mmCIF file of C-alpha atoms in Angstrom:
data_model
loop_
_atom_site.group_PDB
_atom_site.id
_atom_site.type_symbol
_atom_site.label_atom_id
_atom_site.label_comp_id
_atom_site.label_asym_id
_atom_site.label_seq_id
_atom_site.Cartn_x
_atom_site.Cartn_y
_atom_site.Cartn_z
ATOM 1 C CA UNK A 11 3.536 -19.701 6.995
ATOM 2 C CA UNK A 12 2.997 -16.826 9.314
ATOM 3 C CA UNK A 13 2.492 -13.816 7.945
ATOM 4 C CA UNK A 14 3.582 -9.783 8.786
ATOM 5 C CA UNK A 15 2.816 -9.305 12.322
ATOM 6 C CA UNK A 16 2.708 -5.496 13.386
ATOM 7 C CA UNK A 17 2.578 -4.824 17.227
ATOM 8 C CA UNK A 18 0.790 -2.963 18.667
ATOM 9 C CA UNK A 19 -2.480 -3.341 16.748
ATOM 10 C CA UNK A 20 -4.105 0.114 18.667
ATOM 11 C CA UNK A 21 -1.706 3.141 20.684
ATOM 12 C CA UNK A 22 -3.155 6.122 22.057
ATOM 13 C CA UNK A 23 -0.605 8.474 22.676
ATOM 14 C CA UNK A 24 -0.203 12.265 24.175
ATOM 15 C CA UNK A 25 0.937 14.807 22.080
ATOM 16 C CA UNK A 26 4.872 15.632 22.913
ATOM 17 C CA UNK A 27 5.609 12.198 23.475
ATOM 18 C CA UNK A 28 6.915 9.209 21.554
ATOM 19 C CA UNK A 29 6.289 5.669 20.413
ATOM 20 C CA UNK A 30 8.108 2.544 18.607
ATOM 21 C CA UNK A 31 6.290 0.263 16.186
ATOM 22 C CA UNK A 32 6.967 -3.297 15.457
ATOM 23 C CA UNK A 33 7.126 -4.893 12.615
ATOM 24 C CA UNK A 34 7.963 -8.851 11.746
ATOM 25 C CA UNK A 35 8.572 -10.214 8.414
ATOM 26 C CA UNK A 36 7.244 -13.160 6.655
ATOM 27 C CA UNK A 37 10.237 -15.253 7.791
ATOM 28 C CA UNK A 38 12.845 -14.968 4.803
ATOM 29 C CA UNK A 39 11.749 -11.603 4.098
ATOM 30 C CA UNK A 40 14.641 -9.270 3.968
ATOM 31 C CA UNK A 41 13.156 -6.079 2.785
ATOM 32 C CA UNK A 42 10.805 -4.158 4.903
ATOM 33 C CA UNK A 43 8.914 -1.045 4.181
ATOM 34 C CA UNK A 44 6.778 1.345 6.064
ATOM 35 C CA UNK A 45 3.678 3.127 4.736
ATOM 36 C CA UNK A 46 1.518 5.899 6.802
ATOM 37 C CA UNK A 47 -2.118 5.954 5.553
ATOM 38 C CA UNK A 48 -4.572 8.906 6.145
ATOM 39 C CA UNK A 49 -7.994 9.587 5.395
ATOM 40 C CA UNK A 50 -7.855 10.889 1.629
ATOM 41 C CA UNK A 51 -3.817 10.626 1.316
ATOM 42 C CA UNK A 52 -3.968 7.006 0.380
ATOM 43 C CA UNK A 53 -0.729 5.071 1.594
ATOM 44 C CA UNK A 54 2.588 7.604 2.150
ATOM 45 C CA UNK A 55 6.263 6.158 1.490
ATOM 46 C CA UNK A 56 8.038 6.173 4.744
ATOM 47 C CA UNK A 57 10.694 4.092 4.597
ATOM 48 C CA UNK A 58 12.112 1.053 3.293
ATOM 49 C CA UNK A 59 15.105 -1.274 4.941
ATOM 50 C CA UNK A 60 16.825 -4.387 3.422
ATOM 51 C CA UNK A 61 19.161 -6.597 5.366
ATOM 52 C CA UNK A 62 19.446 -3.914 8.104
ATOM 53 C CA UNK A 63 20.174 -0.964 5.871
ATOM 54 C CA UNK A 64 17.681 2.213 4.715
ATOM 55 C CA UNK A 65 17.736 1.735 0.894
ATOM 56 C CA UNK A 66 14.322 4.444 0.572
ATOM 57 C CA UNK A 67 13.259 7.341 2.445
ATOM 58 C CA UNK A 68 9.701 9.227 1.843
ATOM 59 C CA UNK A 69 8.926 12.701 2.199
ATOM 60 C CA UNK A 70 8.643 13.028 6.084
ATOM 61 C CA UNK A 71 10.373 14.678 9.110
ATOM 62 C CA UNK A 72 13.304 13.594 10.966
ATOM 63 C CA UNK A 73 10.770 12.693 13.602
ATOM 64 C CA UNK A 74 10.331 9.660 12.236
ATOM 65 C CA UNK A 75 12.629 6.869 11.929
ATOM 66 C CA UNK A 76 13.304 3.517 12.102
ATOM 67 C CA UNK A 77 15.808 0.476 12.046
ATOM 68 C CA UNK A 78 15.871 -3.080 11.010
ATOM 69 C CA UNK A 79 17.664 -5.839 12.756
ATOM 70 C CA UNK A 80 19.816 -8.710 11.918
ATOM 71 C CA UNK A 81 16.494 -10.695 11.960
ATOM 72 C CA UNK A 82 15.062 -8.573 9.806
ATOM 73 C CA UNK A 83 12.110 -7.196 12.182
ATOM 74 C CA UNK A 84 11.988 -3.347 12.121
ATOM 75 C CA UNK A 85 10.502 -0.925 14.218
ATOM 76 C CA UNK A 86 9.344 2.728 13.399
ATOM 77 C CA UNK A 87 10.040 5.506 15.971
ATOM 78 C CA UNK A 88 8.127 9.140 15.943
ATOM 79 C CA UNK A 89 9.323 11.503 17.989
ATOM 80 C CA UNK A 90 7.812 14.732 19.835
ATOM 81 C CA UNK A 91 3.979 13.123 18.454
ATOM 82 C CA UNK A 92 1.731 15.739 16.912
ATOM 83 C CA UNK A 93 -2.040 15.165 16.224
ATOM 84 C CA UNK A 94 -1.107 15.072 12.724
ATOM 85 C CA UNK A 95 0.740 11.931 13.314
ATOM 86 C CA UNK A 96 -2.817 9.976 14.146
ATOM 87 C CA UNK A 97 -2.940 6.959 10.976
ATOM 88 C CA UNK A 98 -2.866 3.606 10.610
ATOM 89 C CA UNK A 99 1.011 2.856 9.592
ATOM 90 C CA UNK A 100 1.606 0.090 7.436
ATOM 91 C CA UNK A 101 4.309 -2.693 7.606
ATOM 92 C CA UNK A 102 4.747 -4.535 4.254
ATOM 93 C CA UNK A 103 7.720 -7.166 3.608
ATOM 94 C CA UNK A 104 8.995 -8.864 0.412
ATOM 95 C CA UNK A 105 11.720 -11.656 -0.158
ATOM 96 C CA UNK A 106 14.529 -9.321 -1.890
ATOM 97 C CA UNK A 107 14.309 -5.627 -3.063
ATOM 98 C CA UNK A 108 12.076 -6.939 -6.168
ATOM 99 C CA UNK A 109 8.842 -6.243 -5.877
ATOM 100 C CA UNK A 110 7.952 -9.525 -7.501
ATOM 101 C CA UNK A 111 4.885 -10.634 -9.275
ATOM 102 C CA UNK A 112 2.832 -10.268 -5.944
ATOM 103 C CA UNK A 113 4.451 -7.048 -4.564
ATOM 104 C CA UNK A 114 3.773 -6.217 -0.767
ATOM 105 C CA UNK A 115 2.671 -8.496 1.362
ATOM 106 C CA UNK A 116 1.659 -6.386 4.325
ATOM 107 C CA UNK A 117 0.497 -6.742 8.000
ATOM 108 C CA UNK A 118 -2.660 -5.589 9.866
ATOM 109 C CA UNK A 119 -1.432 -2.072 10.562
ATOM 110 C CA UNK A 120 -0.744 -0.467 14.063
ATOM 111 C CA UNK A 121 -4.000 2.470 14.331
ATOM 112 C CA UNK A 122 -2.249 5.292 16.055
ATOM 113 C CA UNK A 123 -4.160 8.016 17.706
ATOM 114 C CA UNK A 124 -2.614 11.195 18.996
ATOM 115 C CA UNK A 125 -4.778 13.219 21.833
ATOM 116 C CA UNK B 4 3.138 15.280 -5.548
ATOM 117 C CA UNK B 5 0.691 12.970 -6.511
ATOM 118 C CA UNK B 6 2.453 10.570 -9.245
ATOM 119 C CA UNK B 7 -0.550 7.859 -8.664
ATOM 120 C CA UNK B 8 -4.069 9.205 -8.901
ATOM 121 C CA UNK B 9 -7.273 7.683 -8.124
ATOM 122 C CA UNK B 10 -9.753 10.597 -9.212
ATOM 123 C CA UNK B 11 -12.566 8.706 -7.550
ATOM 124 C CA UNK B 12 -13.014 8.230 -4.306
ATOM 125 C CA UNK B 13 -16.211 6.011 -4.473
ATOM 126 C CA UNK B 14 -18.213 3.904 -6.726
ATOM 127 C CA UNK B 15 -21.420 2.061 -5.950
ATOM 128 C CA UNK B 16 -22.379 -1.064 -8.225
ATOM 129 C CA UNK B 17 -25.385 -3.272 -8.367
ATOM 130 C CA UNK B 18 -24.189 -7.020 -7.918
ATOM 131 C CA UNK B 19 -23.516 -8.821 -10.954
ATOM 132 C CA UNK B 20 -22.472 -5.870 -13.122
ATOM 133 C CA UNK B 21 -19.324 -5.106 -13.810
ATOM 134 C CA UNK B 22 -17.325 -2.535 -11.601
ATOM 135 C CA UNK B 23 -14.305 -0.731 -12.706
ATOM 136 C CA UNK B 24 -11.320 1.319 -11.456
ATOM 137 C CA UNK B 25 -9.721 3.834 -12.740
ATOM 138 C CA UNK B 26 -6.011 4.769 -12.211
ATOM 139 C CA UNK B 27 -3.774 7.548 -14.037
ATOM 140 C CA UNK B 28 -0.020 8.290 -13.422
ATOM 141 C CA UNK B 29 2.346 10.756 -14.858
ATOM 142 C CA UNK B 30 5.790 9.253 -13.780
ATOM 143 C CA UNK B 31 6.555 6.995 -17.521
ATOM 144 C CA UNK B 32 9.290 5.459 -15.624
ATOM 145 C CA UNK B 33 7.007 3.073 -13.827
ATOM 146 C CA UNK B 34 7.267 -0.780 -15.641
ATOM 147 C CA UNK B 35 4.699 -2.337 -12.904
ATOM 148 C CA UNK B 36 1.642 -1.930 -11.339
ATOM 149 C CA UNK B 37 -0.652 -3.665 -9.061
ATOM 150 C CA UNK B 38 -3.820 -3.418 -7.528
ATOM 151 C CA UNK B 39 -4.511 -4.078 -3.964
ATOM 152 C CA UNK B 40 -7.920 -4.364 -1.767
ATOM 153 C CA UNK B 41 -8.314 -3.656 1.846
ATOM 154 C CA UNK B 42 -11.186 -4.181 4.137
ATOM 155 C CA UNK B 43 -11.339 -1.873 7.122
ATOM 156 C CA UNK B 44 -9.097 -2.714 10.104
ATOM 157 C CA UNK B 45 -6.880 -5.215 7.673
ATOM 158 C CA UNK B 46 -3.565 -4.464 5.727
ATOM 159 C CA UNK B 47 -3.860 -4.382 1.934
ATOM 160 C CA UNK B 48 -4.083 -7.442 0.220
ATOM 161 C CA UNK B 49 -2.275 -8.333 -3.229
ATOM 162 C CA UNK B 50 -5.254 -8.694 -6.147
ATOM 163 C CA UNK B 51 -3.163 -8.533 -9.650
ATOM 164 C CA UNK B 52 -0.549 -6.751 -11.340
ATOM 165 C CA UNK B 53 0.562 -6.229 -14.881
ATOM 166 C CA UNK B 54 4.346 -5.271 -16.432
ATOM 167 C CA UNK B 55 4.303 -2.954 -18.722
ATOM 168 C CA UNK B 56 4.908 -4.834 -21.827
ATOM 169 C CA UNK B 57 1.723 -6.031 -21.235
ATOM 170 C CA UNK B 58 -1.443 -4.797 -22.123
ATOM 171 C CA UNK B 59 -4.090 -6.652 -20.020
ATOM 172 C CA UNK B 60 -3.498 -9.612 -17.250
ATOM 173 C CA UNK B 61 -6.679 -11.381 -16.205
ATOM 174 C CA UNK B 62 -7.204 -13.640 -13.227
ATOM 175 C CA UNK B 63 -10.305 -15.288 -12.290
ATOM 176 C CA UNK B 64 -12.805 -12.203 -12.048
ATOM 177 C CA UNK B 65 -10.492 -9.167 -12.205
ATOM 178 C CA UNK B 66 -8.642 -7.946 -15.262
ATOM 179 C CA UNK B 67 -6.556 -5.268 -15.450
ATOM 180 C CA UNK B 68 -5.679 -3.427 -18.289
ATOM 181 C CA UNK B 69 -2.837 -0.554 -19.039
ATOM 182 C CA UNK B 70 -2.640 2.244 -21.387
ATOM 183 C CA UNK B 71 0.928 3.046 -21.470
ATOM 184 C CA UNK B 72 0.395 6.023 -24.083
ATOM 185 C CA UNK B 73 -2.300 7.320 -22.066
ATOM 186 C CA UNK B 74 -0.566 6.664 -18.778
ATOM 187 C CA UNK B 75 -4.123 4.989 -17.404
ATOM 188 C CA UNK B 76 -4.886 1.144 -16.139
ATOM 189 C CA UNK B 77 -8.067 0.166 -14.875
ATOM 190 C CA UNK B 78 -9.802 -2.740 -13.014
ATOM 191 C CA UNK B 79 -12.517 -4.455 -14.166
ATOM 192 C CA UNK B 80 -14.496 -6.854 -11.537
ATOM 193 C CA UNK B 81 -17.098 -9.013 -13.844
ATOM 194 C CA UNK B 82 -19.295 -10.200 -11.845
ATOM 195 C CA UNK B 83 -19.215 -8.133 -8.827
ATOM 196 C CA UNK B 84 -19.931 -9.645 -5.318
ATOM 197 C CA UNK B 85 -21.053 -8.182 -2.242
ATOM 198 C CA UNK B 86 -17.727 -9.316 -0.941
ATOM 199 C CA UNK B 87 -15.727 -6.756 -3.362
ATOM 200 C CA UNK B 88 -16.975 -4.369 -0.996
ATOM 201 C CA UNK B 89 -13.801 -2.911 0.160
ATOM 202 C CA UNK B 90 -11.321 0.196 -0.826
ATOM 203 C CA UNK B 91 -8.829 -0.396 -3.800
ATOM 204 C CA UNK B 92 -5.885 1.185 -4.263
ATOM 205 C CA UNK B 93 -3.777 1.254 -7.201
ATOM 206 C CA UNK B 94 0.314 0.873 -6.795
ATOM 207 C CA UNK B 95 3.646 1.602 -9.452
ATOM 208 C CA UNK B 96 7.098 1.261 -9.100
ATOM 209 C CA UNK B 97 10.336 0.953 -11.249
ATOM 210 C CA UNK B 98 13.128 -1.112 -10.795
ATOM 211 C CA UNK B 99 13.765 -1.847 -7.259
ATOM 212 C CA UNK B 100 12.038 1.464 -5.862
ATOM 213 C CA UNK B 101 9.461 1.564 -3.671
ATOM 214 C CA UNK B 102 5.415 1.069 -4.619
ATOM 215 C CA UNK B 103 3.952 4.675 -5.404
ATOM 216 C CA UNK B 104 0.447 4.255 -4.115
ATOM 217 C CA UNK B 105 -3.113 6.109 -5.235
ATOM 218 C CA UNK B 106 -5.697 7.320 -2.817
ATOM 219 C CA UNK B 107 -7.504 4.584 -3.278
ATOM 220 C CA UNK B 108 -11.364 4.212 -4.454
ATOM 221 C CA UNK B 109 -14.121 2.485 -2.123
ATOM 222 C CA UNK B 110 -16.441 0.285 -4.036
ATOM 223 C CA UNK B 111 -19.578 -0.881 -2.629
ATOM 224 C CA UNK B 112 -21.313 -3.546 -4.527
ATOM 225 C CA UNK B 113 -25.542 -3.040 -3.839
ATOM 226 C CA UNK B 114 -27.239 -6.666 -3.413
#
């Protein structure tokens, strides 16, 4: 059983611009979530979709965003990148909105730097 | 906001004694927690988890244990391993809302 595949695994990316992150479910996995994780901030809520539809939403700027599609992969979007934004962002799936006994399983991250 | 704390942010432990983590929170909604470990370069990886009617959940090596009146669980790892080496971060939620997570605590296990 595959697990949570996140591309791309590295992105180097210019302030100002943008970039989309990919996310792919354990297959049957209808909730996705989306954690950014800094150096000393541990793992930050972004946001959390289930069969297509945000059901959480963290404590960061419109600049970031995402979807989920009738497959259930999601992708991430940050807008207008500041240096800030450089982390390794998290993709973590589960079978229904339950956490379950097990939680998260989650993928290998996507390591953003912003130069 | 910090409703998950991990008020360590490293621990060293001689292999074969007994390492443990220590997580507070301050949100008494939460009714589950987990532990997870990550190695550098990987996602976090499920290790064990405990409702809160429970006390203490063991499995294998690792036991956790929660103090609901003191809003505090820890992790004990008996024996450690050189392979424990990694960070561990503690995790809460309630009902179907998302996992709060700590800052997580790197443990390195001296052979």
């Amino acid at each position: 059983k595959a697990g949570v595949t996140q591309t791309p695994r590295y992105l180097i990316k210019t302030r100002g611009q943008q970039v989309t992150l990919s996310c792919s479910p354990i297959s049957g996995h209808r909730s996705v979530s989306w954690y950014q994780q800094t150096p000393g901030q541990g793992l930050q809520f972004l946001f959390e979709y289930f069969s297509e539809t945000q059901r959480n939403k963290g404590n960061f700027p419109g600049r970031f965003s995402g979807r989920q599609f009738s497959n259930s992969r999601s992708e991430m979007n940050v807008s207008t990148l500041e240096l800030g934004d450089s982390a390794l962002y998290l993709c973590a799936s589960t079978a229904s909105g339950r956490r379950g006994a097990h939680g998260y399983t989650f993928g290998s991250g996507t390591r953003l730097t912003v130069v | 906001d910090q409703q998950v704390k991990q008020n360590s942010p490293s621990l060293s432990v001689q292999e074969g004694r007994i390492s443990i983590l220590n997580c507070d929170y301050t949100n008494s909604m939460f009714d589950y927690f987990l532990w997870y470990k990550k190695y550098p370069a990987e996602g976090p990886t499920f290790l064990i988890s405990i409702s809160s009617i429970k006390d203490k959940n063991e499995d294998g090596r690792f036991t956790v244990f929660l103090n609901k009146s003191a809003k505090h669980l820890s992790l004990h790892i008996v024996p450690s391993q050189p392979g424990d080496s990694a960070v561990y971060f503690c995790a809460a939620s309630f009902g179907n809302e998302k996992l709060t997570f700590g800052t997580g605590t790197r443990l390195t296990i001296i052979p």
